[in-house]
PDB file of C-alpha atoms in Angstrom:
ATOM      1  CA  MET A1387      95.690 104.519 118.730  1.00 52.00           C
ATOM      2  CA  ALA A1388      97.793 103.039 116.073  1.00 58.00           C
ATOM      3  CA  ASP A1389     100.400 105.825 114.456  1.00 61.00           C
ATOM      4  CA  SER A1390      99.600 105.623 110.724  1.00 63.00           C
ATOM      5  CA  SER A1391     102.222 107.984 109.660  1.00 68.00           C
ATOM      6  CA  HIS A1392     104.641 105.051 109.155  1.00 68.00           C
ATOM      7  CA  PHE A1393     105.409 101.901 108.772  1.00 73.00           C
ATOM      8  CA  PRO A1394     106.403  99.251 111.523  1.00 73.00           C
ATOM      9  CA  ASP A1395     109.877  98.936 111.730  1.00 79.00           C
ATOM     10  CA  VAL A1396     110.166  95.572 109.568  1.00 80.00           C
ATOM     11  CA  VAL A1397     108.075  97.107 106.851  1.00 84.00           C
ATOM     12  CA  ASP A1398     110.056  99.074 104.217  1.00 86.00           C
ATOM     13  CA  GLU A1399     107.316 100.024 102.297  1.00 90.00           C
ATOM     14  CA  PHE A1400     104.357  98.063 100.159  1.00 92.00           C
ATOM     15  CA  HIS A1401     103.797  97.028  96.479  1.00 94.00           C
ATOM     16  CA  ALA A1402     100.836  97.218  94.763  1.00 96.00           C
ATOM     17  CA  HIS A1403     100.399  95.033  91.681  1.00 95.00           C
ATOM     18  CA  ILE A1404      98.208  95.544  89.304  1.00 96.00           C
ATOM     19  CA  VAL A1405      97.633  92.500  86.980  1.00 95.00           C
ATOM     20  CA  PHE A1406      95.492  93.019  83.797  1.00 95.00           C
ATOM     21  CA  HIS A1407      94.908  91.186  80.492  1.00 93.00           C
ATOM     22  CA  PRO A1408      97.120  91.684  77.648  1.00 90.00           C
ATOM     23  CA  HIS A1409      94.924  90.419  75.075  1.00 91.00           C
ATOM     24  CA  ILE A1410      91.411  92.089  76.158  1.00 92.00           C
ATOM     25  CA  SER A1411      92.283  96.005  74.861  1.00 91.00           C
ATOM     26  CA  GLU A1412      89.658  97.458  77.635  1.00 95.00           C
ATOM     27  CA  SER A1413      92.036  95.685  79.998  1.00 94.00           C
ATOM     28  CA  VAL A1414      95.323  97.278  78.686  1.00 92.00           C
ATOM     29  CA  GLN A1415      93.522 100.710  78.606  1.00 94.00           C
ATOM     30  CA  ALA A1416      92.268 101.152  81.569  1.00 95.00           C
ATOM     31  CA  ALA A1417      95.883  99.395  82.893  1.00 94.00           C
ATOM     32  CA  VAL A1418      97.900 102.583  81.240  1.00 94.00           C
ATOM     33  CA  ASP A1419      94.524 105.271  82.301  1.00 95.00           C
ATOM     34  CA  ILE A1420      95.148 103.813  86.318  1.00 96.00           C
ATOM     35  CA  ARG A1421      98.442 104.258  85.880  1.00 95.00           C
ATOM     36  CA  ALA A1422      98.012 107.896  85.071  1.00 95.00           C
ATOM     37  CA  LYS A1423      95.465 108.349  87.911  1.00 96.00           C
ATOM     38  CA  VAL A1424      97.915 107.024  90.551  1.00 96.00           C
ATOM     39  CA  ALA A1425     100.835 109.077  89.580  1.00 95.00           C
ATOM     40  CA  GLN A1426      98.971 112.228  88.640  1.00 96.00           C
ATOM     41  CA  ARG A1427      97.342 111.475  91.960  1.00 96.00           C
ATOM     42  CA  TYR A1428      99.634 110.064  94.169  1.00 96.00           C
ATOM     43  CA  LEU A1429     103.005 111.872  93.772  1.00 95.00           C
ATOM     44  CA  LYS A1430     105.692 110.500  96.087  1.00 95.00           C
ATOM     45  CA  TYR A1431     104.930 106.792  94.656  1.00 95.00           C
ATOM     46  CA  GLN A1432     106.724 105.221  92.708  1.00 94.00           C
ATOM     47  CA  VAL A1433     104.797 104.293  89.116  1.00 93.00           C
ATOM     48  CA  MET A1434     106.500 101.812  87.607  1.00 91.00           C
ATOM     49  CA  PRO A1435     106.060 101.320  84.134  1.00 87.00           C
ATOM     50  CA  LEU A1436     103.659  98.759  82.478  1.00 84.00           C
ATOM     51  CA  GLN A1437     105.551  95.186  82.604  1.00 84.00           C
ATOM     52  CA  SER A1438     105.586  92.236  80.900  1.00 84.00           C
ATOM     53  CA  ALA A1439     104.449  88.624  82.211  1.00 80.00           C
ATOM     54  CA  ARG A1440     107.629  87.561  83.927  1.00 76.00           C
ATOM     55  CA  ALA A1441     108.521  86.232  87.445  1.00 72.00           C
ATOM     56  CA  ALA A1442     106.166  85.335  89.500  1.00 78.00           C
ATOM     57  CA  PHE A1443     103.289  87.170  87.726  1.00 82.00           C
ATOM     58  CA  PRO A1444     101.271  85.455  84.371  1.00 82.00           C
ATOM     59  CA  MET A1445     100.283  88.116  82.798  1.00 90.00           C
ATOM     60  CA  PRO A1446     101.736  91.507  82.722  1.00 91.00           C
ATOM     61  CA  MET A1447     101.326  94.900  85.814  1.00 91.00           C
ATOM     62  CA  ILE A1448     102.070  97.454  86.851  1.00 93.00           C
ATOM     63  CA  GLN A1449     104.339  97.950  90.345  1.00 93.00           C
ATOM     64  CA  ILE A1450     103.379 101.329  92.492  1.00 96.00           C
ATOM     65  CA  VAL A1451     105.799 101.632  95.207  1.00 95.00           C
ATOM     66  CA  ILE A1452     104.695 103.193  98.371  1.00 95.00           C
ATOM     67  CA  PRO A1453     107.304 105.107 100.143  1.00 93.00           C
ATOM     68  CA  LYS A1454     108.166 104.449 103.781  1.00 89.00           C
ATOM     69  CA  ASP A1455     107.642 108.054 104.685  1.00 90.00           C
ATOM     70  CA  GLN A1456     103.943 107.460 102.659  1.00 91.00           C
ATOM     71  CA  ALA A1457     102.403 105.041 105.237  1.00 87.00           C
ATOM     72  CA  ALA A1458      99.464 108.162 106.044  1.00 90.00           C
ATOM     73  CA  SER A1459      98.371 107.912 102.643  1.00 93.00           C
ATOM     74  CA  PHE A1460      98.134 103.915 102.094  1.00 92.00           C
ATOM     75  CA  GLY A1461      94.722 103.404 103.760  1.00 92.00           C
ATOM     76  CA  GLU A1462      93.423 105.822 101.273  1.00 95.00           C
ATOM     77  CA  PHE A1463      95.231 104.443  98.329  1.00 97.00           C
ATOM     78  CA  ILE A1464      94.172 100.907  98.250  1.00 96.00           C
ATOM     79  CA  SER A1465      90.121 102.191  99.024  1.00 96.00           C
ATOM     80  CA  TRP A1466      90.797 104.442  96.110  1.00 97.00           C
ATOM     81  CA  LEU A1467      92.474 101.571  93.996  1.00 97.00           C
ATOM     82  CA  ALA A1468      89.507  99.207  94.996  1.00 96.00           C
ATOM     83  CA  LEU A1469      86.805 101.747  93.809  1.00 96.00           C
ATOM     84  CA  ASN A1470      88.341 102.042  90.604  1.00 95.00           C
ATOM     85  CA  ARG A1471      89.819  98.489  89.743  1.00 96.00           C
ATOM     86  CA  HIS A1472      88.528  97.534  86.644  1.00 97.00           C
ATOM     87  CA  PRO A1473      86.747  94.502  86.840  1.00 97.00           C
ATOM     88  CA  THR A1474      89.282  92.619  84.432  1.00 96.00           C
ATOM     89  CA  HIS A1475      92.470  93.392  87.103  1.00 97.00           C
ATOM     90  CA  SER A1476      93.363  91.721  89.721  1.00 96.00           C
ATOM     91  CA  ILE A1477      95.952  93.774  92.378  1.00 97.00           C
ATOM     92  CA  LEU A1478      97.740  92.118  94.905  1.00 95.00           C
ATOM     93  CA  LEU A1479      99.338  94.141  97.949  1.00 95.00           C
ATOM     94  CA  HIS A1480     101.971  93.717 100.388  1.00 93.00           C
ATOM     95  CA  PRO A1481     104.912  94.992 102.424  1.00 90.00           C
ATOM     96  CA  ILE A1482     108.698  94.729 101.715  1.00 87.00           C
ATOM     97  CA  THR A1483     109.653  94.003 104.947  1.00 85.00           C
ATOM     98  CA  ASN A1484     113.591  93.022 106.352  1.00 79.00           C
ATOM     99  CA  ASN A1485     113.040  90.700 108.809  1.00 70.00           C
ATOM    100  CA  GLN A1486     115.585  88.020 108.367  1.00 68.00           C
ATOM    101  CA  ASP A1487     114.279  85.764 110.856  1.00 68.00           C
ATOM    102  CA  TYR A1488     111.473  84.089 108.384  1.00 62.00           C
ATOM    103  CA  PRO A1489     111.901  81.085 107.740  1.00 58.00           C
ATOM    104  CA  MET A1490     112.193  81.245 103.690  1.00 58.00           C
ATOM    105  CA  SER A1491     113.259  84.451 101.961  1.00 67.00           C
ATOM    106  CA  HIS A1492     111.882  87.457 103.271  1.00 70.00           C
ATOM    107  CA  ALA A1493     110.821  88.391  99.468  1.00 74.00           C
ATOM    108  CA  LEU A1494     108.930  85.475  99.079  1.00 77.00           C
ATOM    109  CA  TYR A1495     107.297  85.349 102.584  1.00 79.00           C
ATOM    110  CA  ASP A1496     105.834  88.838 101.511  1.00 84.00           C
ATOM    111  CA  HIS A1497     104.600  87.642  98.370  1.00 82.00           C
ATOM    112  CA  GLN A1498     103.079  84.368  99.807  1.00 82.00           C
ATOM    113  CA  HIS A1499     102.218  84.777 103.322  1.00 84.00           C
ATOM    114  CA  LEU A1500     102.427  88.731 104.172  1.00 87.00           C
ATOM    115  CA  ALA A1501      99.850  89.466 100.709  1.00 91.00           C
ATOM    116  CA  TRP A1502      96.492  90.171 100.195  1.00 93.00           C
ATOM    117  CA  TRP A1503      94.555  90.446  96.757  1.00 95.00           C
ATOM    118  CA  CYS A1504      92.193  93.153  95.251  1.00 96.00           C
ATOM    119  CA  GLY A1505      89.808  90.986  92.459  1.00 95.00           C
ATOM    120  CA  PRO A1506      90.439  87.722  91.818  1.00 94.00           C
ATOM    121  CA  PRO A1507      93.406  85.809  93.515  1.00 93.00           C
ATOM    122  CA  LEU A1508      95.893  84.839  90.682  1.00 91.00           C
ATOM    123  CA  PRO A1509      98.105  82.001  91.108  1.00 88.00           C
ATOM    124  CA  LEU A1510     101.939  82.642  90.977  1.00 83.00           C
ATOM    125  CA  ASP A1511     104.771  80.786  90.211  1.00 78.00           C
ATOM    126  CA  PHE A1512     107.938  81.250  92.570  1.00 73.00           C
ATOM    127  CA  SER A1513     109.852  78.019  91.320  1.00 69.00           C
ATOM    128  CA  PHE A1514     111.284  78.800  87.686  1.00 54.00           C
ATOM    129  CA  GLY A1515     113.882  81.129  86.380  1.00 48.00           C
ATOM    130  CA  ASN A1516     115.488  83.967  88.237  1.00 41.00           C
ATOM    131  CA  CYS A1517     112.477  84.381  89.761  1.00 49.00           C
ATOM    132  CA  SER A1518     113.561  81.601  92.085  1.00 45.00           C
ATOM    133  CA  ALA A1519     116.896  82.761  92.463  1.00 43.00           C
ATOM    134  CA  TYR A1520     115.837  86.556  92.837  1.00 46.00           C
ATOM    135  CA  LEU A1521     114.121  84.615  96.002  1.00 47.00           C
ATOM    136  CA  LYS A1522     116.543  82.110  97.452  1.00 45.00           C
ATOM    137  CA  PRO A1523     117.601  83.192 101.626  1.00 44.00           C
ATOM    138  CA  GLU A1524     120.852  84.993 100.581  1.00 39.00           C
ATOM    139  CA  GLU A1525     121.895  88.926 101.942  1.00 40.00           C
ATOM    140  CA  LYS A1526     120.595  90.764  99.281  1.00 43.00           C
ATOM    141  CA  SER A1527     118.500  94.046  98.966  1.00 45.00           C
ATOM    142  CA  TYR A1528     115.319  95.076  97.488  1.00 49.00           C
ATOM    143  CA  ALA A1529     117.617  98.290  96.236  1.00 48.00           C
ATOM    144  CA  ASP A1530     120.056  96.121  93.962  1.00 48.00           C
ATOM    145  CA  LEU A1531     116.514  95.123  91.822  1.00 50.00           C
ATOM    146  CA  ARG A1532     115.330  99.193  92.299  1.00 50.00           C
ATOM    147  CA  VAL A1533     119.134  99.523  90.120  1.00 47.00           C
ATOM    148  CA  GLY A1534     117.787  97.398  87.429  1.00 49.00           C
ATOM    149  CA  ILE A1535     114.186  98.719  87.485  1.00 49.00           C
ATOM    150  CA  ALA A1536     114.930 102.196  87.068  1.00 48.00           C
ATOM    151  CA  LYS A1537     117.654 101.456  83.835  1.00 48.00           C
ATOM    152  CA  ALA A1538     114.398  99.940  81.829  1.00 51.00           C
ATOM    153  CA  LYS A1539     111.956 102.587  82.568  1.00 51.00           C
ATOM    154  CA  VAL A1540     112.817 104.617  79.469  1.00 49.00           C
ATOM    155  CA  GLN A1541     112.236 100.729  77.462  1.00 54.00           C
ATOM    156  CA  GLU A1542     109.094 100.074  79.229  1.00 58.00           C
ATOM    157  CA  GLU A1543     107.628 103.617  78.379  1.00 59.00           C
ATOM    158  CA  ALA A1544     108.019 102.146  74.674  1.00 61.00           C
ATOM    159  CA  LYS A1545     106.045  98.975  75.391  1.00 66.00           C
ATOM    160  CA  ILE A1546     103.102 101.440  76.739  1.00 64.00           C
ATOM    161  CA  VAL A1547     103.637 103.286  73.005  1.00 62.00           C
ATOM    162  CA  SER A1548     103.541  99.967  71.204  1.00 70.00           C
ATOM    163  CA  ILE A1549     100.636  98.650  73.836  1.00 67.00           C
ATOM    164  CA  LEU A1550      98.479 101.532  72.541  1.00 65.00           C
ATOM    165  CA  SER A1551      99.391 101.902  69.339  1.00 68.00           C
ATOM    166  CA  LYS A1552      97.726  98.237  68.578  1.00 72.00           C
ATOM    167  CA  LEU A1553      94.496  99.226  70.176  1.00 66.00           C
ATOM    168  CA  PRO A1554      91.314 100.234  68.622  1.00 61.00           C
ATOM    169  CA  GLN A1555      91.069 104.221  67.992  1.00 57.00           C
ATOM    170  CA  SER A1556      88.352 104.149  70.593  1.00 51.00           C
ATOM    171  CA  HIS A1557      90.135 103.230  73.322  1.00 47.00           C
ATOM    172  CA  GLN A1558      93.134 105.377  72.681  1.00 45.00           C
ATOM    173  CA  THR A1559      92.182 107.981  74.959  1.00 45.00           C
ATOM    174  CA  ILE A1560      95.090 108.503  77.304  1.00 45.00           C
ATOM    175  CA  VAL A1561      98.843 108.157  76.150  1.00 43.00           C
ATOM    176  CA  PRO A1562     101.130 107.391  78.731  1.00 46.00           C
ATOM    177  CA  THR A1563     103.459 110.334  80.657  1.00 46.00           C
ATOM    178  CA  LYS A1564     107.075 109.703  80.955  1.00 47.00           C
ATOM    179  CA  THR A1565     108.054 108.502  83.827  1.00 44.00           C
ATOM    180  CA  LYS A1566     111.143 110.665  85.980  1.00 44.00           C
ATOM    181  CA  LEU A1567     114.334 108.524  86.708  1.00 40.00           C
TER     182      LEU A1567
END
């Protein structure tokens, strides 16, 4: 029987990217709602702020980081996420590996070859700007990227409030909570 208390050694963590439609108020509100619920339900997961369309993603998203020491809850999490996904959301799930033996950057391999979708798959574009530089094979860890994300959290929270303020009153049911750095 497999040991579900930890990810295999080659996996450092898992990511879930909840991609939502910025011009559909129900999609934005559902993204805010699911973000708040994940933060309340999975206390040891890193629930990132809403992020605008960037890098490979064609639309805004929420990123959730499932740390290596939370592997035991991963199956329950993806089941819960699938059952609570809004119909307008597409969710990309993938591991973050440390395998330097891949024929390409492990970051690119993780997003293209080790990923799966819940909901409609979206085309990802790995060919532009800082995304292509970030995905080039090099001795660079995800830790460098996390530092930048942590610094941006406070600013991103302001974006959530801004998005919510533009929605009709009937959709402003949940006010996002501040994430701890």
